[in-house]
Amino acid sequence: MTMASALTAAGSSPAGAAGAQGPAQSSPGAGSSPPGKAGRGAASVELLGLGSERSGGPLRGGHSPSTPGWVVSATSTQAAGGSGGARARCSSPAWPTGPGGTDSSSGGGGAPGLAGRCGRAAGGSATGLRGGSSSSSSSSSSSRLVLSASAGARACSFFLQSLTTSFMCRWRPAPLLLLGALLLGAALAVDRSNFKTCEQSSFCRRQRSLQPGRSPYRALLESLQLGPGAATLQLVNEATKVPLLLELSGLRENTTRIRIRELHPLRPRFEVPDVLLGEPQPEPLTVTGREEGSLELALGPGGHRLLLTAKPFRMDLLRGRRLLASINARGLLVFEPLRPRPGSFSDKVSSSLGSLWDKLRSLFYSDPPKEPAEEEAAAEGQEGGEGTENTDSQSEKPTEEATEEPGSWEETFKTHTDSKPNGPTSVGLDFSLPGFEHVYGIPEHADNLRLRTTEGGDPYRLYNLDVFQYELYNPMALYGSVPLLLAHSARSTLGLFWLNAAETWVDISSNTAGKTLFGKLLDYMQGGGETPQTDVRWMSESGVIDVFLLLGPTPAAVAGQYAALTGTQALPPLFALGYHQSRWNYNDEEDVAAVERGFEEHAIPCDVLWLDIEHADGKRYFTWDPSKFPQPRAMLERLAAKKRKMVSIVDPHIKVDSAYRVHSELRARGFYVKTKDGGDYEGWCWPGSAAYPDFTNPEMRAWWASMFAYEQYEGSTENLFTWNDMNEPSVFSGPEVTMHKDAVHHGGWEHRDLHNLYGFYVQMATAEGQIQRSGGRQRPFVLSRAFFAGSQRYGAVWTGDNAAEWEHLKISIPMCLSFGLAGLSFCGADVGGFFKNPEPELLVRWYQAGAFQPFFRAHAHLDTVRREPWLFGEENTALIRAALRRRYALLPFWYTAFYRCHRHGLPVMRPLWMEYPEDTTTFAMDDQYLIDRALLVHPVTEQGARGVQVYLPGKGEVWYDVDSHQKHHAPQTLYVPVTMSSIPVYQRGGTVVPRQDRVRRSTECMKGDPFTLYVALSPQGTAEGDLFLDDGQSFDYATAARYLHRRFIFAGNTLTASSADPRGSFETPAWVERVVILGAGKPAAVVLRPAAGPEARLDFQHDAETSVLTLRKPGVPIGADWAIVLR
């Protein structure tokens, strides 16, 4: 969720919002709640956003005021009653039975349907930003203060000047509605002026002004030291004489680590903690060659060699005779050392004391042997005819200060000044990748999967930001950042993992003519002509250079190497793979109950209902609005009775209110981020004035985790999970809608050093809280908008605040593919688009696409028309229902795919080139993809489409249409006609896909249901697949080996079932209901051979036209060993 068209003050005066030069301050204005009475009978003041007049109200309707003028709403609410729990049941009369059996539990009646109510609501209430709507219910009363046009204009102007993100006040007179609509259209796009370009970011501007050429750095080969885990040697900048320390490590899993630090820093520089699983295990390095000006190192047993050239400094990494990558080949290494500010008092004192000390020391001490870098620097000074004293003389200081780059020591963007107490500290390094034309990764960007050249434009930016309705196909920063880039060719795959959490820019260019003589010689040696090359340049504002080269050589190997460093995707609880219904906002307990009834009445499966920020008492997280949600525990128990869950939002900005216990404890414990002057950092966000917990502090994270205990989070139950939004962090009054870079975190580190880690830590602490509340047994579910490398260990992510547009549907595919390549497999996009109102065709197509993406949630902005699945006519409801049921039928396949991802690191949703690395046709393809290795999906993403072009990869392979079962030989491109019910999906020949085809309301109701195995035969008549089963919610699979992992192999006309991992065991009543074999001939007989007991003949049906053989009710337990023989 983004700061949209307005601001809800929600109980605090906006008077402190105009914090252009500093954090906003809370003040007790109209609507603030007295201590002890927060949210009950209190007034809330809202500046209403310019939104749809048909939008956002509760399902029971509402009204819109018609009074002209600028409207400020003041609403007084009273607590409403609630009802108790309900008996557990998994079906109702509206739920049909699946093939082969009936639902075992009885149903219950439902309240009247939602369609009529939603029809009335659609014409009803107008809402303010996050304000909901005015209700006609007797449980609340409202009054409205109507300002004059001039006063309203001043109020709106004030807010616009206060915040960096634009929003609007609402003008009521009808003649201005057209103007309002035009203004809203303009507002519903990113305001680029709120976000920096490279030219406006001083360190990016400085580094980009450095053109490729001869590097000023020289490696001092005589300083080489070989240790048990690394080789170290010194580098010296021949212009500044500043020495650096280079550390090279060959790691297990075919990985090389390169670290560059200052040899003698004035103070420590930030190095990213907590992202790596641990210190990587090194392999011993050996010197295998040495010549004047260069040396050669062998990097462990993988056959990789590193050629290190001294002057100018560069490194070339080879596998055998093949050059994989060159480091600093273009001479763009940058390492700005820490230093006193030129002309500052400390600089002058340091120089004076140093000179005095040198004179005293010369009287009593002889000089010790010099470090190699110092000796080199002294020699350079002698050769230049000037002593080192001359270099540092005070007479040079004015010249040095005069030539200082603008923005080095202080930088202003719009009205915000960054003080930069440590001065310029940026780092950068270039990598040349010969033989690679295609590079991928570095999410998050709303762009194609294959990264484009950045020549002539901005680099790709990695800086977590709250971006209001992002633009497509550009390199602007978005909500999350993973500094992992993959390069792929038909010969090999490699990865570059740049471990730096500061603001980072990545330049990409294609280059063949610019290759060095060394590269051209290698081309000649390798027997080729001019080969393509991609050049990648990393630029970060602070920290050190710490980069991992993931050497593959296959896509699967690179995925495994990255997973070995940062971890694999957490295995989600099974319910999290079901369907999630969300909206900003479901208004109260009655609204939640009405939506839940709608799924029952229309027989549509759903696992989770979501509550956005309006559920909390005045945006005070860990609380419930007592007038809207007076009995949250009873509400959650009613959902649990239907085997459903709920997710509530908990954002990391905390309302500054002395009566709010969470705030008081954080302040008393000193757990907030600090300003550069030592006070608690405050900014403006949803609650008004807000402070920000310092999640980099382990003690703070432990305290935050404790807040999810049931006794701390009152009203919470075990079926309540969490959504972390706005955790970039979002600060409406801050520069670029985020935190000031000179804010101070635990350990004295500036925010600039670790900005991209903030959301990572928020999700980490929240997930830990859910684990702790269950005594360490239950798996958490946490959705986070911001992320970094390693976030995959803690939950799910999504693509952020998209729009109800066809292009946004289309871009969700490459965005999630990019996430997966960076380890974040549990990704999805807001179905239907967050902003704007989707037409029925777009909504249906989005449900169909979302059903085949890992995280499946519908979500919408407050000002959009209600869009629950049954509100668009029965024909569209049937299409959406069918898409959702397809998702649920395939949940065993999805869950097994996530288990393999959790074990090995391969993304669940993956580009075709990961499975077909030599097929160049797939390298730039991002409109179709694979789920695991078995299903190929091509969603329909064009309006009015009558057909799609589907490419089926794999020489000598076959694919089967999952609907018609028609067999297609590969490789080929098919034109596939589509209707509104079409979802082009193909099963790969040689695979087995498990399904559960019974129709249930939720995943929990599917436990114990029978399985159908879809066996798609290869041209050789073989197939293989697996199934993972456990309780779907606990860590027992890992701690107690309570699981089943079954393997199914078809060969020699026999399908066998056996254990894929005999270490696990798990009791389940589930059995095999059907086996469907695609591409099979008609047998004379089919025989079942159980592990124990006599053989039995099975009934079968064969379709000669499609070559589909169906075996009905083998009746064997899914966890048993057996064989089925075709005779």
PDB file of N, CA and C in Angstrom, residues 986-1034:
ATOM      1  N   TYR A 986       0.479 -26.651 -20.343  1.00  0.00           N
ATOM      2  CA  TYR A 986       0.956 -27.881 -20.967  1.00  0.00           C
ATOM      3  C   TYR A 986       1.804 -28.658 -19.963  1.00  0.00           C
ATOM      4  N   GLN A 987       1.584 -29.979 -19.940  1.00  0.00           N
ATOM      5  CA  GLN A 987       2.395 -30.840 -19.085  1.00  0.00           C
ATOM      6  C   GLN A 987       3.493 -31.470 -19.914  1.00  0.00           C
ATOM      7  N   ARG A 988       4.673 -31.441 -19.377  1.00  0.00           N
ATOM      8  CA  ARG A 988       5.861 -31.940 -20.068  1.00  0.00           C
ATOM      9  C   ARG A 988       5.850 -33.461 -20.092  1.00  0.00           C
ATOM     10  N   GLY A 989       6.098 -34.010 -21.275  1.00  0.00           N
ATOM     11  CA  GLY A 989       6.233 -35.452 -21.371  1.00  0.00           C
ATOM     12  C   GLY A 989       7.394 -35.927 -20.523  1.00  0.00           C
ATOM     13  N   GLY A 990       7.171 -37.024 -19.784  1.00  0.00           N
ATOM     14  CA  GLY A 990       8.200 -37.536 -18.889  1.00  0.00           C
ATOM     15  C   GLY A 990       8.015 -37.114 -17.449  1.00  0.00           C
ATOM     16  N   THR A 991       6.843 -36.515 -17.120  1.00  0.00           N
ATOM     17  CA  THR A 991       6.606 -36.051 -15.749  1.00  0.00           C
ATOM     18  C   THR A 991       5.333 -36.675 -15.178  1.00  0.00           C
ATOM     19  N   VAL A 992       5.240 -36.644 -13.852  1.00  0.00           N
ATOM     20  CA  VAL A 992       4.039 -37.083 -13.139  1.00  0.00           C
ATOM     21  C   VAL A 992       3.596 -35.928 -12.247  1.00  0.00           C
ATOM     22  N   VAL A 993       2.340 -35.520 -12.404  1.00  0.00           N
ATOM     23  CA  VAL A 993       1.791 -34.398 -11.633  1.00  0.00           C
ATOM     24  C   VAL A 993       0.674 -34.910 -10.730  1.00  0.00           C
ATOM     25  N   PRO A 994       0.831 -34.786  -9.385  1.00  0.00           N
ATOM     26  CA  PRO A 994      -0.247 -35.197  -8.478  1.00  0.00           C
ATOM     27  C   PRO A 994      -1.285 -34.099  -8.316  1.00  0.00           C
ATOM     28  N   ARG A 995      -2.547 -34.482  -8.228  1.00  0.00           N
ATOM     29  CA  ARG A 995      -3.647 -33.534  -8.049  1.00  0.00           C
ATOM     30  C   ARG A 995      -4.619 -34.067  -6.996  1.00  0.00           C
ATOM     31  N   GLN A 996      -5.406 -33.143  -6.429  1.00  0.00           N
ATOM     32  CA  GLN A 996      -6.560 -33.497  -5.604  1.00  0.00           C
ATOM     33  C   GLN A 996      -7.761 -32.771  -6.189  1.00  0.00           C
ATOM     34  N   ASP A 997      -8.675 -33.525  -6.786  1.00  0.00           N
ATOM     35  CA  ASP A 997      -9.739 -32.935  -7.586  1.00  0.00           C
ATOM     36  C   ASP A 997     -11.043 -32.715  -6.833  1.00  0.00           C
ATOM     37  N   ARG A 998     -11.131 -33.118  -5.575  1.00  0.00           N
ATOM     38  CA  ARG A 998     -12.343 -32.824  -4.812  1.00  0.00           C
ATOM     39  C   ARG A 998     -12.444 -31.309  -4.594  1.00  0.00           C
ATOM     40  N   VAL A 999     -13.653 -30.778  -4.656  1.00  0.00           N
ATOM     41  CA  VAL A 999     -13.866 -29.345  -4.464  1.00  0.00           C
ATOM     42  C   VAL A 999     -14.091 -29.073  -2.981  1.00  0.00           C
ATOM     43  N   ARG A1000     -13.225 -28.273  -2.381  1.00  0.00           N
ATOM     44  CA  ARG A1000     -13.337 -27.953  -0.958  1.00  0.00           C
ATOM     45  C   ARG A1000     -13.278 -26.440  -0.774  1.00  0.00           C
ATOM     46  N   ARG A1001     -13.641 -26.013   0.452  1.00  0.00           N
ATOM     47  CA  ARG A1001     -13.650 -24.585   0.728  1.00  0.00           C
ATOM     48  C   ARG A1001     -12.254 -24.041   1.034  1.00  0.00           C
ATOM     49  N   SER A1002     -11.330 -24.903   1.508  1.00  0.00           N
ATOM     50  CA  SER A1002     -10.010 -24.427   1.905  1.00  0.00           C
ATOM     51  C   SER A1002      -9.042 -25.595   1.903  1.00  0.00           C
ATOM     52  N   THR A1003      -7.774 -25.291   2.032  1.00  0.00           N
ATOM     53  CA  THR A1003      -6.743 -26.329   1.995  1.00  0.00           C
ATOM     54  C   THR A1003      -6.870 -27.285   3.165  1.00  0.00           C
ATOM     55  N   GLU A1004      -7.245 -26.774   4.342  1.00  0.00           N
ATOM     56  CA  GLU A1004      -7.348 -27.655   5.507  1.00  0.00           C
ATOM     57  C   GLU A1004      -8.408 -28.717   5.309  1.00  0.00           C
ATOM     58  N   CYS A1005      -9.434 -28.388   4.552  1.00  0.00           N
ATOM     59  CA  CYS A1005     -10.492 -29.355   4.271  1.00  0.00           C
ATOM     60  C   CYS A1005     -10.044 -30.426   3.277  1.00  0.00           C
ATOM     61  N   MET A1006      -8.919 -30.228   2.619  1.00  0.00           N
ATOM     62  CA  MET A1006      -8.449 -31.182   1.620  1.00  0.00           C
ATOM     63  C   MET A1006      -7.577 -32.278   2.216  1.00  0.00           C
ATOM     64  N   LYS A1007      -7.189 -32.116   3.479  1.00  0.00           N
ATOM     65  CA  LYS A1007      -6.329 -33.128   4.101  1.00  0.00           C
ATOM     66  C   LYS A1007      -7.052 -34.468   4.136  1.00  0.00           C
ATOM     67  N   GLY A1008      -6.402 -35.481   3.644  1.00  0.00           N
ATOM     68  CA  GLY A1008      -7.010 -36.800   3.585  1.00  0.00           C
ATOM     69  C   GLY A1008      -7.762 -37.089   2.311  1.00  0.00           C
ATOM     70  N   ASP A1009      -7.962 -36.066   1.460  1.00  0.00           N
ATOM     71  CA  ASP A1009      -8.647 -36.302   0.194  1.00  0.00           C
ATOM     72  C   ASP A1009      -7.806 -37.194  -0.716  1.00  0.00           C
ATOM     73  N   PRO A1010      -8.445 -37.967  -1.600  1.00  0.00           N
ATOM     74  CA  PRO A1010      -7.707 -38.858  -2.500  1.00  0.00           C
ATOM     75  C   PRO A1010      -6.966 -38.086  -3.592  1.00  0.00           C
ATOM     76  N   PHE A1011      -6.002 -38.767  -4.191  1.00  0.00           N
ATOM     77  CA  PHE A1011      -5.153 -38.171  -5.209  1.00  0.00           C
ATOM     78  C   PHE A1011      -5.428 -38.776  -6.585  1.00  0.00           C
ATOM     79  N   THR A1012      -5.197 -37.933  -7.595  1.00  0.00           N
ATOM     80  CA  THR A1012      -5.146 -38.386  -8.975  1.00  0.00           C
ATOM     81  C   THR A1012      -3.748 -38.115  -9.497  1.00  0.00           C
ATOM     82  N   LEU A1013      -3.132 -39.103 -10.136  1.00  0.00           N
ATOM     83  CA  LEU A1013      -1.796 -38.949 -10.706  1.00  0.00           C
ATOM     84  C   LEU A1013      -1.919 -38.806 -12.222  1.00  0.00           C
ATOM     85  N   TYR A1014      -1.418 -37.699 -12.747  1.00  0.00           N
ATOM     86  CA  TYR A1014      -1.376 -37.475 -14.190  1.00  0.00           C
ATOM     87  C   TYR A1014       0.023 -37.822 -14.686  1.00  0.00           C
ATOM     88  N   VAL A1015       0.119 -38.902 -15.429  1.00  0.00           N
ATOM     89  CA  VAL A1015       1.387 -39.429 -15.919  1.00  0.00           C
ATOM     90  C   VAL A1015       1.503 -39.086 -17.399  1.00  0.00           C
ATOM     91  N   ALA A1016       2.412 -38.173 -17.740  1.00  0.00           N
ATOM     92  CA  ALA A1016       2.600 -37.759 -19.137  1.00  0.00           C
ATOM     93  C   ALA A1016       3.838 -38.459 -19.681  1.00  0.00           C
ATOM     94  N   LEU A1017       3.644 -39.356 -20.630  1.00  0.00           N
ATOM     95  CA  LEU A1017       4.747 -40.177 -21.113  1.00  0.00           C
ATOM     96  C   LEU A1017       5.640 -39.410 -22.082  1.00  0.00           C
ATOM     97  N   SER A1018       6.944 -39.652 -21.957  1.00  0.00           N
ATOM     98  CA  SER A1018       7.921 -39.123 -22.907  1.00  0.00           C
ATOM     99  C   SER A1018       7.869 -39.946 -24.185  1.00  0.00           C
ATOM    100  N   PRO A1019       8.551 -39.503 -25.245  1.00  0.00           N
ATOM    101  CA  PRO A1019       8.597 -40.337 -26.463  1.00  0.00           C
ATOM    102  C   PRO A1019       9.177 -41.725 -26.201  1.00  0.00           C
ATOM    103  N   GLN A1020       9.952 -41.876 -25.142  1.00  0.00           N
ATOM    104  CA  GLN A1020      10.535 -43.170 -24.790  1.00  0.00           C
ATOM    105  C   GLN A1020       9.610 -44.000 -23.907  1.00  0.00           C
ATOM    106  N   GLY A1021       8.428 -43.442 -23.597  1.00  0.00           N
ATOM    107  CA  GLY A1021       7.469 -44.180 -22.787  1.00  0.00           C
ATOM    108  C   GLY A1021       7.789 -44.178 -21.306  1.00  0.00           C
ATOM    109  N   THR A1022       8.441 -43.115 -20.830  1.00  0.00           N
ATOM    110  CA  THR A1022       8.824 -43.031 -19.424  1.00  0.00           C
ATOM    111  C   THR A1022       8.265 -41.761 -18.799  1.00  0.00           C
ATOM    112  N   ALA A1023       8.234 -41.743 -17.482  1.00  0.00           N
ATOM    113  CA  ALA A1023       7.823 -40.558 -16.741  1.00  0.00           C
ATOM    114  C   ALA A1023       8.294 -40.694 -15.298  1.00  0.00           C
ATOM    115  N   GLU A1024       8.460 -39.554 -14.643  1.00  0.00           N
ATOM    116  CA  GLU A1024       8.882 -39.565 -13.240  1.00  0.00           C
ATOM    117  C   GLU A1024       8.361 -38.310 -12.553  1.00  0.00           C
ATOM    118  N   GLY A1025       7.957 -38.439 -11.314  1.00  0.00           N
ATOM    119  CA  GLY A1025       7.498 -37.313 -10.507  1.00  0.00           C
ATOM    120  C   GLY A1025       7.522 -37.680  -9.048  1.00  0.00           C
ATOM    121  N   ASP A1026       7.131 -36.724  -8.191  1.00  0.00           N
ATOM    122  CA  ASP A1026       7.152 -36.990  -6.763  1.00  0.00           C
ATOM    123  C   ASP A1026       6.034 -36.230  -6.077  1.00  0.00           C
ATOM    124  N   LEU A1027       5.857 -36.520  -4.785  1.00  0.00           N
ATOM    125  CA  LEU A1027       4.830 -35.900  -3.960  1.00  0.00           C
ATOM    126  C   LEU A1027       5.371 -35.768  -2.549  1.00  0.00           C
ATOM    127  N   PHE A1028       5.243 -34.557  -1.990  1.00  0.00           N
ATOM    128  CA  PHE A1028       5.653 -34.327  -0.605  1.00  0.00           C
ATOM    129  C   PHE A1028       4.405 -34.068   0.227  1.00  0.00           C
ATOM    130  N   LEU A1029       4.297 -34.756   1.361  1.00  0.00           N
ATOM    131  CA  LEU A1029       3.163 -34.607   2.260  1.00  0.00           C
ATOM    132  C   LEU A1029       3.654 -34.472   3.692  1.00  0.00           C
ATOM    133  N   ASP A1030       3.060 -33.543   4.432  1.00  0.00           N
ATOM    134  CA  ASP A1030       3.251 -33.471   5.879  1.00  0.00           C
ATOM    135  C   ASP A1030       1.999 -32.843   6.471  1.00  0.00           C
ATOM    136  N   ASP A1031       2.096 -32.333   7.698  1.00  0.00           N
ATOM    137  CA  ASP A1031       0.891 -31.753   8.296  1.00  0.00           C
ATOM    138  C   ASP A1031       0.551 -30.384   7.736  1.00  0.00           C
ATOM    139  N   GLY A1032       1.434 -29.799   6.909  1.00  0.00           N
ATOM    140  CA  GLY A1032       1.141 -28.544   6.231  1.00  0.00           C
ATOM    141  C   GLY A1032       1.253 -27.312   7.086  1.00  0.00           C
ATOM    142  N   GLN A1033       1.727 -27.435   8.321  1.00  0.00           N
ATOM    143  CA  GLN A1033       1.741 -26.253   9.168  1.00  0.00           C
ATOM    144  C   GLN A1033       2.907 -26.181  10.146  1.00  0.00           C
ATOM    145  N   SER A1034       3.493 -27.290  10.549  1.00  0.00           N
ATOM    146  CA  SER A1034       4.515 -27.264  11.595  1.00  0.00           C
ATOM    147  C   SER A1034       5.909 -27.468  11.018  1.00  0.00           C
TER     148      SER A1034
END
